[in-house]
mmCIF file of C-alpha atoms in Angstrom:
data_model
loop_
_atom_site.group_PDB
_atom_site.id
_atom_site.type_symbol
_atom_site.label_atom_id
_atom_site.label_comp_id
_atom_site.label_asym_id
_atom_site.label_seq_id
_atom_site.Cartn_x
_atom_site.Cartn_y
_atom_site.Cartn_z
ATOM 1 C CA UNK A 274 -13.261 -18.787 8.267
ATOM 2 C CA UNK A 275 -13.852 -15.042 6.632
ATOM 3 C CA UNK A 276 -11.246 -12.862 4.846
ATOM 4 C CA UNK A 277 -11.208 -8.449 6.005
ATOM 5 C CA UNK A 278 -9.743 -6.042 3.599
ATOM 6 C CA UNK A 279 -9.254 -3.378 4.738
ATOM 7 C CA UNK A 280 -7.835 -0.068 3.456
ATOM 8 C CA UNK A 281 -5.206 2.802 4.620
ATOM 9 C CA UNK A 282 -5.065 2.838 8.268
ATOM 10 C CA UNK A 283 -2.137 5.834 9.347
ATOM 11 C CA UNK A 284 -2.503 5.221 12.081
ATOM 12 C CA UNK A 285 -5.936 5.160 13.333
ATOM 13 C CA UNK A 286 -6.299 1.565 15.582
ATOM 14 C CA UNK A 287 -9.464 2.813 17.631
ATOM 15 C CA UNK A 288 -11.072 3.005 14.043
ATOM 16 C CA UNK A 289 -9.594 -0.479 12.728
ATOM 17 C CA UNK A 290 -11.103 -1.748 15.989
ATOM 18 C CA UNK A 291 -13.838 -0.306 15.596
ATOM 19 C CA UNK A 292 -15.232 -2.164 11.776
ATOM 20 C CA UNK A 293 -13.435 -5.271 13.033
ATOM 21 C CA UNK A 294 -15.653 -5.372 15.990
ATOM 22 C CA UNK A 295 -17.948 -4.469 14.082
ATOM 23 C CA UNK A 296 -18.118 -7.255 11.491
ATOM 24 C CA UNK A 297 -17.094 -10.236 14.423
ATOM 25 C CA UNK A 298 -13.006 -10.328 13.457
ATOM 26 C CA UNK A 299 -11.653 -13.123 15.421
ATOM 27 C CA UNK A 300 -8.288 -14.160 14.632
ATOM 28 C CA UNK A 301 -8.812 -17.627 16.060
ATOM 29 C CA UNK A 302 -9.829 -18.705 12.847
ATOM 30 C CA UNK A 303 -10.211 -15.088 10.304
ATOM 31 C CA UNK A 304 -7.679 -13.393 8.517
ATOM 32 C CA UNK A 305 -6.619 -9.547 7.858
ATOM 33 C CA UNK A 306 -5.535 -8.470 4.486
ATOM 34 C CA UNK A 307 -4.200 -4.601 4.546
ATOM 35 C CA UNK A 308 -3.587 -2.006 1.562
ATOM 36 C CA UNK A 309 -0.134 -0.918 3.766
ATOM 37 C CA UNK A 310 0.134 2.705 4.416
ATOM 38 C CA UNK A 311 0.281 1.727 8.302
ATOM 39 C CA UNK A 312 2.219 4.717 9.595
ATOM 40 C CA UNK A 313 2.372 8.496 9.376
ATOM 41 C CA UNK A 314 -0.778 11.227 9.687
ATOM 42 C CA UNK A 315 -2.780 9.600 12.167
ATOM 43 C CA UNK A 316 -2.081 9.302 16.210
ATOM 44 C CA UNK A 317 -1.077 5.524 17.168
ATOM 45 C CA UNK A 318 0.682 4.778 14.534
ATOM 46 C CA UNK A 319 3.265 3.290 17.188
ATOM 47 C CA UNK A 320 0.439 1.156 18.052
ATOM 48 C CA UNK A 321 -0.899 0.427 14.855
ATOM 49 C CA UNK A 322 2.880 -1.660 13.670
ATOM 50 C CA UNK A 323 2.970 -3.439 16.820
ATOM 51 C CA UNK A 324 -1.542 -4.152 16.749
ATOM 52 C CA UNK A 325 -1.150 -5.656 13.170
ATOM 53 C CA UNK A 326 2.479 -7.317 14.498
ATOM 54 C CA UNK A 327 0.574 -9.319 16.752
ATOM 55 C CA UNK A 328 -1.404 -11.251 14.935
ATOM 56 C CA UNK A 329 0.913 -13.450 13.148
ATOM 57 C CA UNK A 330 0.189 -15.787 10.174
ATOM 58 C CA UNK A 331 -4.058 -14.072 10.665
ATOM 59 C CA UNK A 332 -2.607 -10.215 9.643
ATOM 60 C CA UNK A 333 -1.370 -10.134 5.735
ATOM 61 C CA UNK A 334 0.069 -6.726 5.137
ATOM 62 C CA UNK A 335 1.544 -4.745 2.104
ATOM 63 C CA UNK A 336 3.937 -2.409 2.426
ATOM 64 C CA UNK A 337 2.332 1.613 1.114
ATOM 65 C CA UNK A 338 4.994 5.015 0.273
ATOM 66 C CA UNK A 339 4.350 5.911 4.446
ATOM 67 C CA UNK A 340 6.263 2.561 5.457
ATOM 68 C CA UNK A 341 9.115 2.700 3.717
ATOM 69 C CA UNK A 342 9.756 6.976 4.647
ATOM 70 C CA UNK A 343 9.236 5.438 7.991
ATOM 71 C CA UNK A 344 12.069 2.866 6.800
ATOM 72 C CA UNK A 345 13.685 5.748 5.566
ATOM 73 C CA UNK A 346 13.087 7.725 8.643
ATOM 74 C CA UNK A 347 14.183 5.803 11.235
ATOM 75 C CA UNK A 348 18.308 5.052 9.541
ATOM 76 C CA UNK A 349 18.479 8.693 9.597
ATOM 77 C CA UNK A 350 18.353 9.034 5.499
ATOM 78 C CA UNK A 351 15.243 11.115 5.731
ATOM 79 C CA UNK A 352 14.454 13.305 8.539
ATOM 80 C CA UNK A 353 11.485 12.853 10.735
ATOM 81 C CA UNK A 354 8.043 15.323 9.964
ATOM 82 C CA UNK A 355 6.033 16.748 12.704
ATOM 83 C CA UNK A 356 2.607 15.832 10.183
ATOM 84 C CA UNK A 357 4.065 12.367 9.899
ATOM 85 C CA UNK A 358 3.825 11.726 13.535
ATOM 86 C CA UNK A 359 5.978 9.128 13.695
ATOM 87 C CA UNK A 360 8.491 9.532 16.465
ATOM 88 C CA UNK A 361 7.129 7.303 18.892
ATOM 89 C CA UNK A 362 7.740 4.610 16.392
ATOM 90 C CA UNK A 363 11.550 6.034 16.994
ATOM 91 C CA UNK A 364 11.341 6.011 20.562
ATOM 92 C CA UNK A 365 9.638 3.099 21.419
ATOM 93 C CA UNK A 366 12.009 0.660 23.155
ATOM 94 C CA UNK A 367 10.636 -2.598 20.371
ATOM 95 C CA UNK A 368 11.268 0.525 17.659
ATOM 96 C CA UNK A 369 14.183 -2.107 16.122
ATOM 97 C CA UNK A 370 11.766 -5.514 16.945
ATOM 98 C CA UNK A 371 9.251 -3.414 14.872
ATOM 99 C CA UNK A 372 10.568 -1.862 11.520
ATOM 100 C CA UNK A 373 13.070 -5.361 11.207
ATOM 101 C CA UNK A 374 9.127 -6.877 10.767
ATOM 102 C CA UNK A 375 8.175 -3.811 8.130
ATOM 103 C CA UNK A 376 10.809 -4.056 5.565
ATOM 104 C CA UNK A 377 10.831 -7.574 5.523
ATOM 105 C CA UNK A 378 6.549 -7.205 4.266
ATOM 106 C CA UNK A 379 6.085 -7.985 0.519
ATOM 107 C CA UNK A 380 4.921 -5.807 -1.670
ATOM 108 C CA UNK A 381 3.174 -7.513 -3.442
ATOM 109 C CA UNK A 382 1.119 -10.299 -1.758
ATOM 110 C CA UNK A 383 -1.471 -12.802 -2.977
ATOM 111 C CA UNK A 384 -3.811 -14.969 -1.913
ATOM 112 C CA UNK A 385 -4.097 -18.624 -1.299
ATOM 113 C CA UNK A 386 -7.061 -19.579 -2.168
ATOM 114 C CA UNK A 387 -9.304 -16.382 -3.046
ATOM 115 C CA UNK A 388 -8.473 -15.016 -6.942
ATOM 116 C CA UNK A 389 -7.194 -11.768 -5.255
ATOM 117 C CA UNK A 390 -3.812 -9.560 -5.047
ATOM 118 C CA UNK A 391 -2.488 -7.039 -3.660
ATOM 119 C CA UNK A 392 -0.273 -4.238 -3.622
ATOM 120 C CA UNK A 393 -0.497 -0.532 -1.876
ATOM 121 C CA UNK A 394 -0.907 1.223 -5.082
ATOM 122 C CA UNK A 395 -1.289 -0.806 -7.680
ATOM 123 C CA UNK A 396 -0.127 -2.669 -10.667
ATOM 124 C CA UNK A 397 0.746 -0.821 -13.595
ATOM 125 C CA UNK A 398 -0.605 -1.303 -17.072
ATOM 126 C CA UNK A 399 2.892 -2.850 -18.719
ATOM 127 C CA UNK A 400 2.772 -5.550 -16.457
ATOM 128 C CA UNK A 401 1.038 -9.108 -16.473
ATOM 129 C CA UNK A 402 0.727 -10.864 -12.868
ATOM 130 C CA UNK A 403 4.111 -12.654 -13.847
ATOM 131 C CA UNK A 404 6.316 -9.943 -14.005
ATOM 132 C CA UNK A 405 4.901 -7.624 -10.920
ATOM 133 C CA UNK A 406 4.855 -10.741 -8.594
ATOM 134 C CA UNK A 407 9.473 -11.230 -10.160
ATOM 135 C CA UNK A 408 9.628 -7.328 -9.697
ATOM 136 C CA UNK A 409 8.492 -6.971 -6.140
ATOM 137 C CA UNK A 410 10.134 -9.906 -5.282
ATOM 138 C CA UNK A 411 13.288 -8.366 -7.021
ATOM 139 C CA UNK A 412 12.563 -4.993 -4.494
ATOM 140 C CA UNK A 413 11.323 -7.808 -1.399
ATOM 141 C CA UNK A 414 14.590 -10.097 -1.532
ATOM 142 C CA UNK A 415 16.857 -6.689 -1.760
ATOM 143 C CA UNK A 416 14.687 -5.046 1.890
ATOM 144 C CA UNK A 417 15.532 -7.677 3.242
ATOM 145 C CA UNK A 418 19.295 -8.044 3.173
ATOM 146 C CA UNK A 419 21.731 -6.125 3.850
ATOM 147 C CA UNK A 420 21.693 -4.200 1.133
ATOM 148 C CA UNK A 421 18.736 -2.260 2.608
ATOM 149 C CA UNK A 422 20.202 0.880 3.250
ATOM 150 C CA UNK A 423 21.404 1.024 -0.190
ATOM 151 C CA UNK A 424 17.787 1.052 -1.410
ATOM 152 C CA UNK A 425 16.152 3.335 0.790
ATOM 153 C CA UNK A 426 18.461 6.003 0.782
ATOM 154 C CA UNK A 427 18.580 5.088 -3.367
ATOM 155 C CA UNK A 428 15.139 4.523 -3.502
ATOM 156 C CA UNK A 429 13.498 8.015 -4.127
ATOM 157 C CA UNK A 430 12.502 10.312 -7.644
ATOM 158 C CA UNK A 431 10.227 10.473 -10.052
ATOM 159 C CA UNK A 432 12.472 8.783 -12.225
ATOM 160 C CA UNK A 433 12.167 6.159 -15.194
ATOM 161 C CA UNK A 434 7.830 6.806 -15.591
ATOM 162 C CA UNK A 435 8.132 4.985 -18.522
ATOM 163 C CA UNK A 436 9.288 0.214 -17.663
ATOM 164 C CA UNK A 437 10.786 -1.046 -20.433
ATOM 165 C CA UNK A 438 12.340 -4.780 -19.243
ATOM 166 C CA UNK A 439 15.901 -2.828 -20.667
ATOM 167 C CA UNK A 440 16.216 -0.391 -16.684
ATOM 168 C CA UNK A 441 18.186 -2.980 -13.863
ATOM 169 C CA UNK A 442 20.105 -2.369 -10.435
ATOM 170 C CA UNK A 443 18.292 1.071 -8.855
ATOM 171 C CA UNK A 444 16.514 2.242 -11.943
ATOM 172 C CA UNK A 445 14.312 -0.551 -12.145
ATOM 173 C CA UNK A 446 13.758 -0.729 -7.921
ATOM 174 C CA UNK A 447 12.305 2.904 -8.774
ATOM 175 C CA UNK A 448 10.429 1.495 -10.927
ATOM 176 C CA UNK A 449 8.494 -1.168 -9.051
ATOM 177 C CA UNK A 450 8.933 1.051 -5.468
ATOM 178 C CA UNK A 451 6.821 4.140 -7.619
ATOM 179 C CA UNK A 452 4.196 1.873 -9.585
ATOM 180 C CA UNK A 453 3.517 -0.122 -6.582
ATOM 181 C CA UNK A 454 3.170 1.983 -4.413
ATOM 182 C CA UNK A 455 3.230 5.602 -5.194
ATOM 183 C CA UNK A 456 1.045 5.562 -8.656
ATOM 184 C CA UNK A 457 -2.546 6.542 -9.455
ATOM 185 C CA UNK A 458 -2.828 8.186 -12.526
ATOM 186 C CA UNK A 459 -1.515 7.832 -16.441
ATOM 187 C CA UNK A 460 -0.263 9.054 -18.870
ATOM 188 C CA UNK A 461 -1.690 7.187 -22.533
ATOM 189 C CA UNK A 462 1.877 5.592 -23.388
ATOM 190 C CA UNK A 463 1.084 4.373 -19.359
ATOM 191 C CA UNK A 464 4.423 6.380 -18.350
ATOM 192 C CA UNK A 465 2.950 6.907 -14.580
ATOM 193 C CA UNK A 466 2.306 10.490 -13.749
ATOM 194 C CA UNK A 467 3.903 10.868 -9.870
ATOM 195 C CA UNK A 468 2.489 14.260 -9.148
ATOM 196 C CA UNK A 469 -1.407 14.413 -9.854
ATOM 197 C CA UNK A 470 -3.138 13.265 -6.358
ATOM 198 C CA UNK A 471 -6.996 15.178 -7.831
ATOM 199 C CA UNK A 472 -9.229 12.450 -7.957
ATOM 200 C CA UNK A 473 -10.096 11.344 -11.930
ATOM 201 C CA UNK A 474 -13.805 13.197 -11.526
ATOM 202 C CA UNK A 475 -11.367 16.408 -10.741
ATOM 203 C CA UNK A 476 -8.858 16.085 -13.118
ATOM 204 C CA UNK A 477 -9.682 18.765 -16.136
ATOM 205 C CA UNK A 478 -6.564 19.924 -17.724
ATOM 206 C CA UNK A 479 -4.091 16.879 -18.173
ATOM 207 C CA UNK A 480 -5.099 13.751 -20.733
ATOM 208 C CA UNK A 481 -4.247 12.007 -17.536
ATOM 209 C CA UNK A 482 -6.228 8.288 -16.944
ATOM 210 C CA UNK A 483 -6.143 6.246 -14.136
ATOM 211 C CA UNK A 484 -4.205 3.858 -13.925
ATOM 212 C CA UNK A 485 -7.059 0.358 -13.593
ATOM 213 C CA UNK A 486 -8.222 2.344 -16.733
ATOM 214 C CA UNK A 487 -5.540 1.893 -18.880
ATOM 215 C CA UNK A 488 -5.818 -0.256 -21.393
ATOM 216 C CA UNK A 489 -3.577 -4.279 -21.036
ATOM 217 C CA UNK A 490 -1.631 -6.677 -23.494
ATOM 218 C CA UNK A 491 -2.428 -9.267 -20.938
ATOM 219 C CA UNK A 492 -5.245 -9.792 -18.480
ATOM 220 C CA UNK A 493 -4.139 -9.916 -14.587
ATOM 221 C CA UNK A 494 -6.469 -12.607 -14.483
ATOM 222 C CA UNK A 495 -6.731 -11.391 -10.291
ATOM 223 C CA UNK A 496 -8.831 -8.653 -9.233
ATOM 224 C CA UNK A 497 -6.070 -6.242 -7.665
ATOM 225 C CA UNK A 498 -7.086 -4.974 -4.032
ATOM 226 C CA UNK A 499 -5.093 -1.444 -3.761
ATOM 227 C CA UNK A 500 -4.701 1.878 -1.078
ATOM 228 C CA UNK A 501 -3.547 4.733 -1.512
ATOM 229 C CA UNK A 502 -5.873 7.209 -2.752
ATOM 230 C CA UNK A 503 -7.630 8.903 -0.831
ATOM 231 C CA UNK A 504 -9.642 11.349 -3.200
ATOM 232 C CA UNK A 505 -11.432 8.406 -5.283
ATOM 233 C CA UNK A 506 -13.190 7.189 -1.508
ATOM 234 C CA UNK A 507 -13.327 4.174 -3.006
ATOM 235 C CA UNK A 508 -13.579 2.342 -6.373
ATOM 236 C CA UNK A 509 -14.384 -1.014 -7.639
ATOM 237 C CA UNK A 510 -14.943 -2.360 -10.833
ATOM 238 C CA UNK A 511 -14.317 -6.085 -12.432
ATOM 239 C CA UNK A 512 -10.659 -6.014 -12.252
ATOM 240 C CA UNK A 513 -9.869 -4.119 -8.715
ATOM 241 C CA UNK A 514 -10.976 -2.562 -5.779
ATOM 242 C CA UNK A 515 -9.741 0.665 -3.986
ATOM 243 C CA UNK A 516 -10.055 1.428 0.038
ATOM 244 C CA UNK A 517 -8.952 3.509 0.684
ATOM 245 C CA UNK A 518 -11.497 5.774 1.293
ATOM 246 C CA UNK A 519 -9.677 8.839 3.462
ATOM 247 C CA UNK A 520 -9.739 7.769 7.064
ATOM 248 C CA UNK A 521 -7.271 10.103 8.302
ATOM 249 C CA UNK A 522 -8.157 13.194 6.158
ATOM 250 C CA UNK A 523 -11.781 12.799 8.207
ATOM 251 C CA UNK A 524 -14.118 10.948 5.542
ATOM 252 C CA UNK A 525 -13.762 7.020 6.565
ATOM 253 C CA UNK A 526 -12.543 3.534 7.094
ATOM 254 C CA UNK A 527 -14.661 1.492 4.828
ATOM 255 C CA UNK A 528 -13.678 -3.053 5.579
ATOM 256 C CA UNK A 529 -14.578 -5.371 3.333
ATOM 257 C CA UNK A 530 -15.522 -8.701 3.588
ATOM 258 C CA UNK A 531 -13.715 -11.074 0.909
ATOM 259 C CA UNK A 532 -16.338 -13.429 0.654
ATOM 260 C CA UNK A 533 -20.219 -11.921 0.351
ATOM 261 C CA UNK A 534 -19.201 -8.439 -0.609
ATOM 262 C CA UNK A 535 -20.096 -6.687 2.702
ATOM 263 C CA UNK A 536 -19.067 -3.463 3.616
ATOM 264 C CA UNK A 537 -18.330 -2.052 6.482
ATOM 265 C CA UNK A 538 -18.074 1.941 7.401
ATOM 266 C CA UNK A 539 -16.489 4.750 9.797
ATOM 267 C CA UNK A 540 -16.982 8.303 10.019
ATOM 268 C CA UNK A 541 -13.914 9.376 11.019
ATOM 269 C CA UNK A 542 -12.087 12.683 12.795
ATOM 270 C CA UNK A 543 -10.201 14.688 11.314
ATOM 271 C CA UNK A 544 -6.346 12.978 11.795
ATOM 272 C CA UNK A 545 -4.495 14.668 9.960
ATOM 273 C CA UNK A 546 -3.219 18.681 9.671
#
């Protein structure tokens, strides 16, 4: 049995199938962990949802910002953007089943045997792992409840951008969603920066650092697997592994086998407009 980890698919299903074939992935005994953003910008978002859902317990995916946006659009709370290429999902006969399945996926997932935890964007520097579990669980419970439309309607916004234990209600939920699905850079005091999408090497003027470079009061105890940051073009150190290598933008898709660290990569055509 092998455990495979992959970065943002964003509707690039053919590229994922190529990598799974290259790695001899077999859903009868292997697992596939996906770092979120299954949809948007690529040509096969509908087919991607159907495929990942069809894997059942053999696939674990966390929610990304594009996945949450799809849920919001489906409720009529945001407009469809042609560049996202999600209209086929909204028109599909199985849309309700797919969207219900999607909103029941976690923001944070932990492997039961291997020492890693996965979120779409990362874990903010002020949180230890118990805090991350708790805050993710609160949002997940709301998404799975009858209040999910209220949450989707009110989750947009860049603030609050600094965690305190006094946050509650929608501000608490919004911070959690932003931290786990949108975060890239932080200010030195841990405040989230929601604007900059550059790579750290191209950052010249702002006193920002990647979230994983800021010191923590308590170690996370498990390696954090994340996606989201295409400009980073992948990253690995003792604490984190970033797997988004910009497939939809014409760079590559990366699949990692956890047990031996083997990487499988595929150069991708430009899918995004």
